[in-house]
PDB file of C-alpha atoms in Angstrom:
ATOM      1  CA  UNK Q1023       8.372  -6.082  21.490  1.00 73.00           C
ATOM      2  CA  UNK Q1024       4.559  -6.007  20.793  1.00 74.00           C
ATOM      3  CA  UNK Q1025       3.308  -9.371  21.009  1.00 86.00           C
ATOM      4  CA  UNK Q1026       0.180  -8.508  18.474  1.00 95.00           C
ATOM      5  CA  UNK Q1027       0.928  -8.670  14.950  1.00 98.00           C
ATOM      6  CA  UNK Q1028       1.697  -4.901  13.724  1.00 98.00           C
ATOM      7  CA  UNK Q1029       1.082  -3.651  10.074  1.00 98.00           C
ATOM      8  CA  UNK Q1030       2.396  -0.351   8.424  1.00 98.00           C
ATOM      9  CA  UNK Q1031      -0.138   1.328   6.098  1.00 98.00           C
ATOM     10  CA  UNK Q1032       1.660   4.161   3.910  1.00 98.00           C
ATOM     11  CA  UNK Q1033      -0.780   6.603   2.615  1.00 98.00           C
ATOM     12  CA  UNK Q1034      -2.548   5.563   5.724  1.00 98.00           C
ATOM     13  CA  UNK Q1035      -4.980   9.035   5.872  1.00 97.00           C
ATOM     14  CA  UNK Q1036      -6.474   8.098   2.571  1.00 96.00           C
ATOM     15  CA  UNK Q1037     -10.357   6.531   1.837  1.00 95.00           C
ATOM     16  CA  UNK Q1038      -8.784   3.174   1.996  1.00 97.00           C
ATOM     17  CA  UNK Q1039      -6.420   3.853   4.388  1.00 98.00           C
ATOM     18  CA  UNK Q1040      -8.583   4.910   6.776  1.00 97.00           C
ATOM     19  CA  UNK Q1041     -11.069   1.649   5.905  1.00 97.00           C
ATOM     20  CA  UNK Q1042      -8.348  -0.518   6.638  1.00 98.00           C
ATOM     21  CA  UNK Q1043      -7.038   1.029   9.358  1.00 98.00           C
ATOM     22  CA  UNK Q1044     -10.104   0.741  11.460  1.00 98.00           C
ATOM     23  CA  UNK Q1045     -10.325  -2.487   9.666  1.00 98.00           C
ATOM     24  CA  UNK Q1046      -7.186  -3.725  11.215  1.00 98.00           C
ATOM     25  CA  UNK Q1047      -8.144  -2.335  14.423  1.00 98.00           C
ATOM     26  CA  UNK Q1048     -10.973  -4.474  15.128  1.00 97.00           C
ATOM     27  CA  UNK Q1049      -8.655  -7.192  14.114  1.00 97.00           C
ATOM     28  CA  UNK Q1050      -6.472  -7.022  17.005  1.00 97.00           C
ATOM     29  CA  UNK Q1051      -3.452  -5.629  14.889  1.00 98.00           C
ATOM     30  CA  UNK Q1052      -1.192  -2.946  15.997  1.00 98.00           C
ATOM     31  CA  UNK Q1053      -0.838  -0.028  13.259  1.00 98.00           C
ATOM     32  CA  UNK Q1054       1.887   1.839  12.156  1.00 98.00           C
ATOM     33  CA  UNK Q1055       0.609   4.739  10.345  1.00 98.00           C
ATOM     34  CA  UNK Q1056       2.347   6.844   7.574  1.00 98.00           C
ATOM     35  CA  UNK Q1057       1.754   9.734   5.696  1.00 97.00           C
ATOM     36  CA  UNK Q1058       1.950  13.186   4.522  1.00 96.00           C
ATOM     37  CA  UNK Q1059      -0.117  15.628   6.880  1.00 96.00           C
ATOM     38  CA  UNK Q1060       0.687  15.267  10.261  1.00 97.00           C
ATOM     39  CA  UNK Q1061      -2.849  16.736  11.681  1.00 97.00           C
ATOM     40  CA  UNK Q1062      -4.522  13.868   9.334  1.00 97.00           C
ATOM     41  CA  UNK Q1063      -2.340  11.351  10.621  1.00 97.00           C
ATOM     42  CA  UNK Q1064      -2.962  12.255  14.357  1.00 95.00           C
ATOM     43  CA  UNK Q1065      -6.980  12.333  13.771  1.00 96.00           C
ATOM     44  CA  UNK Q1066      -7.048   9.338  12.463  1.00 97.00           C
ATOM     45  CA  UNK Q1067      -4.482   7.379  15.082  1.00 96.00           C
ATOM     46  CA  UNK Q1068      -6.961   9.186  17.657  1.00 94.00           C
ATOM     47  CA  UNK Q1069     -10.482   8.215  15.859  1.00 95.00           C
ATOM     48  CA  UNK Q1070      -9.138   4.437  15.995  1.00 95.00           C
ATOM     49  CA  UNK Q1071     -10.300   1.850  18.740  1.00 86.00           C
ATOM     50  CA  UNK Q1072      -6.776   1.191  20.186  1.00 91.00           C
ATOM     51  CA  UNK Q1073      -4.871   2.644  23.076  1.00 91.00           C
ATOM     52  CA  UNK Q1074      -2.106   4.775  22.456  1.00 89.00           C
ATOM     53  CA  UNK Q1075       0.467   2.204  23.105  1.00 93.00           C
ATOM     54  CA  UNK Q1076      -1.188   0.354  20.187  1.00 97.00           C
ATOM     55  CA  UNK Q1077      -0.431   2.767  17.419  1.00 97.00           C
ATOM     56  CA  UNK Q1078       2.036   5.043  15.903  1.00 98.00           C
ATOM     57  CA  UNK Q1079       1.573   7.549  13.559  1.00 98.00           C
ATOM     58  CA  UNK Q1080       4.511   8.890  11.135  1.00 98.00           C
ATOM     59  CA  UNK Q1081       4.829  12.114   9.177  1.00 98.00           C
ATOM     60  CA  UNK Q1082       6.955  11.227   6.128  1.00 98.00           C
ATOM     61  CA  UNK Q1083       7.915  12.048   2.443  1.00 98.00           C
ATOM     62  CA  UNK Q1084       8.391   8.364   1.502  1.00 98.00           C
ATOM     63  CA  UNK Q1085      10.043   9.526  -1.974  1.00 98.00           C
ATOM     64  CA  UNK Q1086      12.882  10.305   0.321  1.00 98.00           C
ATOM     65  CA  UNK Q1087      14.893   7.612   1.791  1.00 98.00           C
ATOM     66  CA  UNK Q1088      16.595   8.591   4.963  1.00 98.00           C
ATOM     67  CA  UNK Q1089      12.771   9.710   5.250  1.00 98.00           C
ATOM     68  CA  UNK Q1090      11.400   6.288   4.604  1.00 98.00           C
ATOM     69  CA  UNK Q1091      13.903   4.477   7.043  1.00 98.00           C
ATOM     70  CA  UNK Q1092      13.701   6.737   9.825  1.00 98.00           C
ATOM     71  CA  UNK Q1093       9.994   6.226   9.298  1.00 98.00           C
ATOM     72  CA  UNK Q1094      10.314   2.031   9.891  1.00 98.00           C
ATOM     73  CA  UNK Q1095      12.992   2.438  12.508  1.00 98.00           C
ATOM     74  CA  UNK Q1096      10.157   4.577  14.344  1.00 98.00           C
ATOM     75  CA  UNK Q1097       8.035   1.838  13.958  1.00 98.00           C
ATOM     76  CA  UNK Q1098      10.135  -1.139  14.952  1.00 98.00           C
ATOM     77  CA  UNK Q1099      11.813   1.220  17.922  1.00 97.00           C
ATOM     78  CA  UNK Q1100       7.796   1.269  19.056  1.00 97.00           C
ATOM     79  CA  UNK Q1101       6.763  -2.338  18.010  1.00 97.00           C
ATOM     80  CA  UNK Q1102       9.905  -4.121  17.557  1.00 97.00           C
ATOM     81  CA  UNK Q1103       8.360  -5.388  14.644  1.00 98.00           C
ATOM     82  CA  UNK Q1104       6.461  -4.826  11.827  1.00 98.00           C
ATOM     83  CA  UNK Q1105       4.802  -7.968  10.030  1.00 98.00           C
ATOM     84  CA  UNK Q1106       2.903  -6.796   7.027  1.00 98.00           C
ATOM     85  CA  UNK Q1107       2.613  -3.472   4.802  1.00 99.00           C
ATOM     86  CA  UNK Q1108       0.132  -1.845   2.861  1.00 99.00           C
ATOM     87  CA  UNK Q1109       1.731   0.415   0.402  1.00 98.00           C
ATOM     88  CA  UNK Q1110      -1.276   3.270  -0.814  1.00 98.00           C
ATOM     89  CA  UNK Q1111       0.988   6.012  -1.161  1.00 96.00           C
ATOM     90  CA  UNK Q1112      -0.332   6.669  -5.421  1.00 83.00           C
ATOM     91  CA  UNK Q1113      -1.568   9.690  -7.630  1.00 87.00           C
ATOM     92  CA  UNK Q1114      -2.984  10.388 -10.550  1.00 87.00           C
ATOM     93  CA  UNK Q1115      -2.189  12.488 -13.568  1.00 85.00           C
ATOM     94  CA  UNK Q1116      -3.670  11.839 -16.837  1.00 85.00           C
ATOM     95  CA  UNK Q1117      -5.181  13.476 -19.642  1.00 85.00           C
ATOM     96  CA  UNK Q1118      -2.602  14.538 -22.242  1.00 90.00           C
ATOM     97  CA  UNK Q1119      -1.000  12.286 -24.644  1.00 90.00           C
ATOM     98  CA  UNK Q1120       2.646  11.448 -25.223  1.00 94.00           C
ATOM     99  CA  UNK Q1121       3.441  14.558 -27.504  1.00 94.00           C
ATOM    100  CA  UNK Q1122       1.562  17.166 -25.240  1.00 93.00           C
ATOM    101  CA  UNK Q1123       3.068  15.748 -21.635  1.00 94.00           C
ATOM    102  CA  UNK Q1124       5.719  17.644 -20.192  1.00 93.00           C
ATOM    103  CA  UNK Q1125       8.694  15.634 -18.278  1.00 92.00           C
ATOM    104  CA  UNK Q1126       6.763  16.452 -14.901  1.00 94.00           C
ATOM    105  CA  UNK Q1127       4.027  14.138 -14.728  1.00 94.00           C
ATOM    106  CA  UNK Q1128       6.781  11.377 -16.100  1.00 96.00           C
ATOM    107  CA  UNK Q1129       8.457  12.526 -13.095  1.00 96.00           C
ATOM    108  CA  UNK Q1130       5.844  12.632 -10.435  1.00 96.00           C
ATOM    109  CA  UNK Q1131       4.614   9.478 -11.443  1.00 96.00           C
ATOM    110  CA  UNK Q1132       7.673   7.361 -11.016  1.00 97.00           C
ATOM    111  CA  UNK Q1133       8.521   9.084  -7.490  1.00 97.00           C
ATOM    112  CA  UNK Q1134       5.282   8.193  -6.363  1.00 97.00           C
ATOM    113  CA  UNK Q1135       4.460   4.726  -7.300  1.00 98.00           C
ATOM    114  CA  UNK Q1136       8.462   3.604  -7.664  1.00 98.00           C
ATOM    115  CA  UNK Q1137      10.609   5.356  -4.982  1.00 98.00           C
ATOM    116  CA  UNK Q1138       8.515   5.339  -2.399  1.00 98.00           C
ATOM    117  CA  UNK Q1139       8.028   1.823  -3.368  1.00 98.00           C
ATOM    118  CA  UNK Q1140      11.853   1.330  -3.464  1.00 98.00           C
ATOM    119  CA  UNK Q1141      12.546   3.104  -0.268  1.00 98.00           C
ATOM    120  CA  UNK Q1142      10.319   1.239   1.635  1.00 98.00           C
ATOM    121  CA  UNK Q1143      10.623  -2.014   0.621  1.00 98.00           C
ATOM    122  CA  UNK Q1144      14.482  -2.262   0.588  1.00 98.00           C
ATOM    123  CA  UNK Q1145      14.456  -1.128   4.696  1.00 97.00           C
ATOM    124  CA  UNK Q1146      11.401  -3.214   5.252  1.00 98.00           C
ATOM    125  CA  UNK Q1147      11.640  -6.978   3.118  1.00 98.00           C
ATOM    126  CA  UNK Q1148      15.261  -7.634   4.837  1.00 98.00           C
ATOM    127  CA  UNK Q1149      14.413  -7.162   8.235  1.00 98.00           C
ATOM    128  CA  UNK Q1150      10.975  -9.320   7.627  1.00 98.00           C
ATOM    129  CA  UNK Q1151      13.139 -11.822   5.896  1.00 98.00           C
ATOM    130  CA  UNK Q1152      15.074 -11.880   8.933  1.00 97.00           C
ATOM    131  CA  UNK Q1153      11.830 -13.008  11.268  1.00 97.00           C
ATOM    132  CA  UNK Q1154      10.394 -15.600   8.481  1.00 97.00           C
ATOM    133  CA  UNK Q1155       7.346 -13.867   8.293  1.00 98.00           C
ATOM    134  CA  UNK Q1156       6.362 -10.860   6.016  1.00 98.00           C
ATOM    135  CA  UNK Q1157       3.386  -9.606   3.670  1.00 98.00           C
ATOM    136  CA  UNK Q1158       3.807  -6.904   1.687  1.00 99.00           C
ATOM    137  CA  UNK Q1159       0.863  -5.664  -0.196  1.00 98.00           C
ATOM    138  CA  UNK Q1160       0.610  -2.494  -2.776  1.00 98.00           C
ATOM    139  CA  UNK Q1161      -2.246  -1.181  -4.806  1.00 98.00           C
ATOM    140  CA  UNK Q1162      -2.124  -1.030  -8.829  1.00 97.00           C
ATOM    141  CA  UNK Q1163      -4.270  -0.588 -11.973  1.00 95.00           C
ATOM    142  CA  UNK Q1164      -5.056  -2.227 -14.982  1.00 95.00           C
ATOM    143  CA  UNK Q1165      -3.434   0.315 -16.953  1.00 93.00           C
ATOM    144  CA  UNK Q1166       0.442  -1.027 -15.536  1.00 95.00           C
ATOM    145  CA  UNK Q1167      -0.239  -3.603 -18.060  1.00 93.00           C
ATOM    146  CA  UNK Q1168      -3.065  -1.975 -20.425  1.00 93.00           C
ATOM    147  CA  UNK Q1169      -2.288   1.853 -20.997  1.00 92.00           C
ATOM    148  CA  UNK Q1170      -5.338   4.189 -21.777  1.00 91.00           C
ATOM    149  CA  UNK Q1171      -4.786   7.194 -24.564  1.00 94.00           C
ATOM    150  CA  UNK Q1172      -3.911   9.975 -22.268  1.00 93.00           C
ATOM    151  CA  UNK Q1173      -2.671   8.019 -18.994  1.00 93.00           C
ATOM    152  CA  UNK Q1174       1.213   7.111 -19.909  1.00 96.00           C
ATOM    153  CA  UNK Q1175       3.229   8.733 -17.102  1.00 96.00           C
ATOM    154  CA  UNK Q1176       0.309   6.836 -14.688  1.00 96.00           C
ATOM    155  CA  UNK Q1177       0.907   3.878 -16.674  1.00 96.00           C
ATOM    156  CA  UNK Q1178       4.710   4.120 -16.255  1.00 97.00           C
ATOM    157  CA  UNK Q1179       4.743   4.896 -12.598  1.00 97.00           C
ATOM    158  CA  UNK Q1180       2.264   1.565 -12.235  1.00 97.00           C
ATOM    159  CA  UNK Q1181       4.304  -0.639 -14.544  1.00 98.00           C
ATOM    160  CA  UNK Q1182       7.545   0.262 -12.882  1.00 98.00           C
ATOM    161  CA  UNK Q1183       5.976  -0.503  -9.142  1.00 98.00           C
ATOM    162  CA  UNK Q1184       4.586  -3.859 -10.886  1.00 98.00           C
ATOM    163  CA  UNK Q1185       7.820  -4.497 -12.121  1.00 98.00           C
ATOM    164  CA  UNK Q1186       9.794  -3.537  -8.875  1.00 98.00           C
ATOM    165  CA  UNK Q1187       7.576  -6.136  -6.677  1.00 98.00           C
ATOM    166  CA  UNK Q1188       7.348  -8.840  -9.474  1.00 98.00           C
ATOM    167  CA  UNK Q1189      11.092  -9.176  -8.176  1.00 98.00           C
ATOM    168  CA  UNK Q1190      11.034  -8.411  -4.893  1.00 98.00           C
ATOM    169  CA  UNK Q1191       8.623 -11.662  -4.652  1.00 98.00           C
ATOM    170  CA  UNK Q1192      11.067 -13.597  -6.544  1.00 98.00           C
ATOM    171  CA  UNK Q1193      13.309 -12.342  -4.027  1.00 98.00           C
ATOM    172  CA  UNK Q1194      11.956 -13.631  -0.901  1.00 98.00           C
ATOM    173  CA  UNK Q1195      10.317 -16.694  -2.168  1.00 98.00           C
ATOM    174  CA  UNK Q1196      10.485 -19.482   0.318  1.00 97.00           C
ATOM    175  CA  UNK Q1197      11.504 -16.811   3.354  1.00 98.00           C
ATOM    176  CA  UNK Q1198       8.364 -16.500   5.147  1.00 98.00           C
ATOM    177  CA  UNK Q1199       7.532 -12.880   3.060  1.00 98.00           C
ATOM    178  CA  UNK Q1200       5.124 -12.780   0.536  1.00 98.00           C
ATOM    179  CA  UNK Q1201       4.838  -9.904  -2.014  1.00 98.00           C
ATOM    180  CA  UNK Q1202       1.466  -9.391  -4.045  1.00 98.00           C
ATOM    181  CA  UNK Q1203      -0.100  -6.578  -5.944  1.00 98.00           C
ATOM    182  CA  UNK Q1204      -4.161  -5.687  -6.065  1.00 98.00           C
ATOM    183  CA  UNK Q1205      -5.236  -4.120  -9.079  1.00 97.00           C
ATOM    184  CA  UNK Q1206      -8.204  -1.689  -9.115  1.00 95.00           C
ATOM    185  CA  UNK Q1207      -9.641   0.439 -11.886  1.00 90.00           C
ATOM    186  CA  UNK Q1208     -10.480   2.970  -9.518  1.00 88.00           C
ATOM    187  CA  UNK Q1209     -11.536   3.024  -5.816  1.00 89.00           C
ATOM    188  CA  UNK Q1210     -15.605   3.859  -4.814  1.00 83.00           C
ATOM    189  CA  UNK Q1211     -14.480   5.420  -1.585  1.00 82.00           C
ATOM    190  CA  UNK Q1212     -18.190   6.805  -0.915  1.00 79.00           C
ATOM    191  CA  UNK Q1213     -19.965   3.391  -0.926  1.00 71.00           C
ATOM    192  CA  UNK Q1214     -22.257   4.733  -3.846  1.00 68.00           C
ATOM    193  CA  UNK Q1215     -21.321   2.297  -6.588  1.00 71.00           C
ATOM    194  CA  UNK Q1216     -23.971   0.136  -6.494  1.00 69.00           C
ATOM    195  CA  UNK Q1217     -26.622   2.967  -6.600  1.00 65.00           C
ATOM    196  CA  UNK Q1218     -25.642   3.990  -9.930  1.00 64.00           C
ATOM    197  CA  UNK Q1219     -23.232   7.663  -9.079  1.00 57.00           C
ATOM    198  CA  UNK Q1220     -20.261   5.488  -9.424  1.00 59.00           C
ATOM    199  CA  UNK Q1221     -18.547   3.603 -12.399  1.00 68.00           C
ATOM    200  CA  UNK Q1222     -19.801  -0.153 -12.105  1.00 69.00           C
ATOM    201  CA  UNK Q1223     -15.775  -1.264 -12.430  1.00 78.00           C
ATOM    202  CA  UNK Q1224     -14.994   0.846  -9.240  1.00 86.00           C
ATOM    203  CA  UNK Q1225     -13.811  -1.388  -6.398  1.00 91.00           C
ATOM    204  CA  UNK Q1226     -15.182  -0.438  -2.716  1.00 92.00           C
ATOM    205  CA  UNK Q1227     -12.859   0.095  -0.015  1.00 95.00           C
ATOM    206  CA  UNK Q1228     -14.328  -2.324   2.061  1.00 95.00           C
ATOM    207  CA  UNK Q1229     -13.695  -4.970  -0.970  1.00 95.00           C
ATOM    208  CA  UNK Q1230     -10.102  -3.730  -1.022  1.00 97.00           C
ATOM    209  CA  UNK Q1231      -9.506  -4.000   2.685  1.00 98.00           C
ATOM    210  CA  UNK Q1232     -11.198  -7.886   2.934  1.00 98.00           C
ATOM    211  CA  UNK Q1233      -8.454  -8.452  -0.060  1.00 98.00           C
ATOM    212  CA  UNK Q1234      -5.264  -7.249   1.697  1.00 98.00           C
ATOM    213  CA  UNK Q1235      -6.102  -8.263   5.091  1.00 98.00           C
ATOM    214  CA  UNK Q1236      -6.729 -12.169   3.318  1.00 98.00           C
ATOM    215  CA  UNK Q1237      -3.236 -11.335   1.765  1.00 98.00           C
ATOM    216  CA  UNK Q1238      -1.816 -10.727   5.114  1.00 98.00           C
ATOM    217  CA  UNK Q1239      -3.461 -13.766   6.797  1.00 98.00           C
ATOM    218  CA  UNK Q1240      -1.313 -17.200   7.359  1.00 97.00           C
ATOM    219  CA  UNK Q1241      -3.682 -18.606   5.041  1.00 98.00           C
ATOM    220  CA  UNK Q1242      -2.360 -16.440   1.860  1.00 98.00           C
ATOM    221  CA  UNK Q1243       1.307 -17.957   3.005  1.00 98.00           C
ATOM    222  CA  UNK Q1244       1.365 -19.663  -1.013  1.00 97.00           C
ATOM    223  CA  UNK Q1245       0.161 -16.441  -2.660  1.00 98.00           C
ATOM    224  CA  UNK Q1246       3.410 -14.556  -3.836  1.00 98.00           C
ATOM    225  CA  UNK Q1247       3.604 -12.607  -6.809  1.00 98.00           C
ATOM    226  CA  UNK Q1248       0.216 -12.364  -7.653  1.00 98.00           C
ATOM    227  CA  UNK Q1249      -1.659  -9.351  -9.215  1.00 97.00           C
ATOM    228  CA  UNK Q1250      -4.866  -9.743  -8.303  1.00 96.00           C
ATOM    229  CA  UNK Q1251      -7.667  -7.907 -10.091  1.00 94.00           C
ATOM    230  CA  UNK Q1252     -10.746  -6.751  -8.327  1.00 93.00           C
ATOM    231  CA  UNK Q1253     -12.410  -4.896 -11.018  1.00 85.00           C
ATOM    232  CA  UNK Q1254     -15.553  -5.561 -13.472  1.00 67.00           C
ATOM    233  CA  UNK Q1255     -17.097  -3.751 -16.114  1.00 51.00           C
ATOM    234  CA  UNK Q1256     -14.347  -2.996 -18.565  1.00 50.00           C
TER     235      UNK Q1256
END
C-alpha cells in the first residue's frame, strides 16, 4: 500500500486535469489517472514529475459501470488506496430550446454528468468510508440551479449530478468523507482572462486546482456539501 496520499482525477487529460495533475504532483500525491484516449492518458502520466511507480493511468468509459469499477480496482490493486477524487469527466451541448432539442442531448447530458457520477461514486465513497478518510470533489455550473434559454439538457445533466452528491454528502457525514461541488461559469484554460480574450466570469484552472486541492486538505475536514462558486461577472 502506497504510503503517500493518492487521488483519482476522471477526465484527467483535460485543461484542468492536466493543471491539477501536475498540481498534485508537486504536492507529493500519488495520481490515479482516468480517461478516454489512452495515448492522452499515457503523455500526460509520462510529462508528470513522478516515477512510474507513482502513477497509474486508466483508459475508461466511466458511463459504464463494470468500466468504472474495474477502473478503481486498478487503482487500489496499484495504491491500495485511493483518498480523494476529482470528478471532470463533463460536456457541453447547448443552443436549442426545449421544443427544438431532440432526446439526444437529454441523453448525453445525463450519462455524462450523472452516470459516470453514479458509477464512480457508489465503488469509490464505501471503500473510503471504510478507511475514515475521503474527499470527493466534482465540477458544476451555475446553470444546475439557474438554467440559461437554450442550455436545458446541460442544465439537467448538472442539476441531477448536484442532486446525486447533495446526498451522497448527507450520506457520509461524520465518516471521515467529505463530498463538495465547485461551480464555474466556464473554465479560462489559456490563462488569457485577465487580458481581455476571455469572459471576465471565466474561472482559471489554476484557481480551480488551489480550490479542490484546499477541498482535499485535512483542513476542509468540516466542508461537506458545499457548492462553492468561483465565478464573477454575471
Amino acid at each position: 500500500m502506497s504510503e503517500r496520499r493518492v487521488a483519482m482525477i476522471t477526465g484527467a487529460t483535460g485543461g484542468l486535469g492536466r493543471v491539477l495533475a501536475a498540481d498534485l504532483a508537486a504536492d507529493g500525491w500519488d495520481l490515479a489517472l482516468l480517461g478516454s484516449n489512452a495515448e492522452r492518458l499515457a503523455a500526460l502520466a509520462e510529462g508528470l514529475d513522478l516515477d512510474d511507480e507513482h502513477t497509474l493511468a486508466v483508459t475508461a468509459d466511466l458511463r459504464d459501470a463494470e468500466a468504472a469499477r474495474e477502473a478503481i480496482d486498478a487503482a487500489y490493486g496499484r495504491f491500495g488506496r485511493v483518498d480523494a477524487l476529482a470528478h471532470l469527466v463533463g460536456g457541453w451541448t447547448g443552443g436549442m430550446t426545449v421544443a427544438q432539442s431532440p432526446d439526444e442531448p437529454y441523453a448525453s447530458m445525463i450519462d455524462q454528468h450523472l452516470w459516470t457520477s453514479v458509477n464512480v461514486t457508489r465503488e469509490l465513497a464505501p471503500r473510503m468510508a471504510g478507511a475514515v478518510f475521503g474527499r470527493i470533489v466534482a465540477v458544476s455550473s451555475p446553470v444546475a440551479a439557474r438554467p440559461d434559454a437554450g442550455m436545458s439538457a446541460y442544465a439537467a445533466g448538472k442539476a441531477a449530478q448536484e442532486a446525486l452528491f447533495g446526498a451522497l454528502a448527507q450520506e457520509v457525514a461524520g465518516t471521515g468523507v467529505t463530498v463538495n461541488i465547485v461551480r464555474v461559469r466556464a473554465i479560462d484554460t489559456t490563462g488569457d482572462r485577465d487580458s481581455g480574450s476571455v469572459k471576465d466570469y471565466a474561472t482559471t484552472t489554476a484557481e480551480l486546482s488551489a480550490a479542490i486541492r484546499y477541498l482535499f486538505s485535512d483542513d476542509a475536514r468540516v466542508v461537506n456539501g458545499e457548492r462553492l462558486g468561483l465565478h464573477s461577472g454575471l
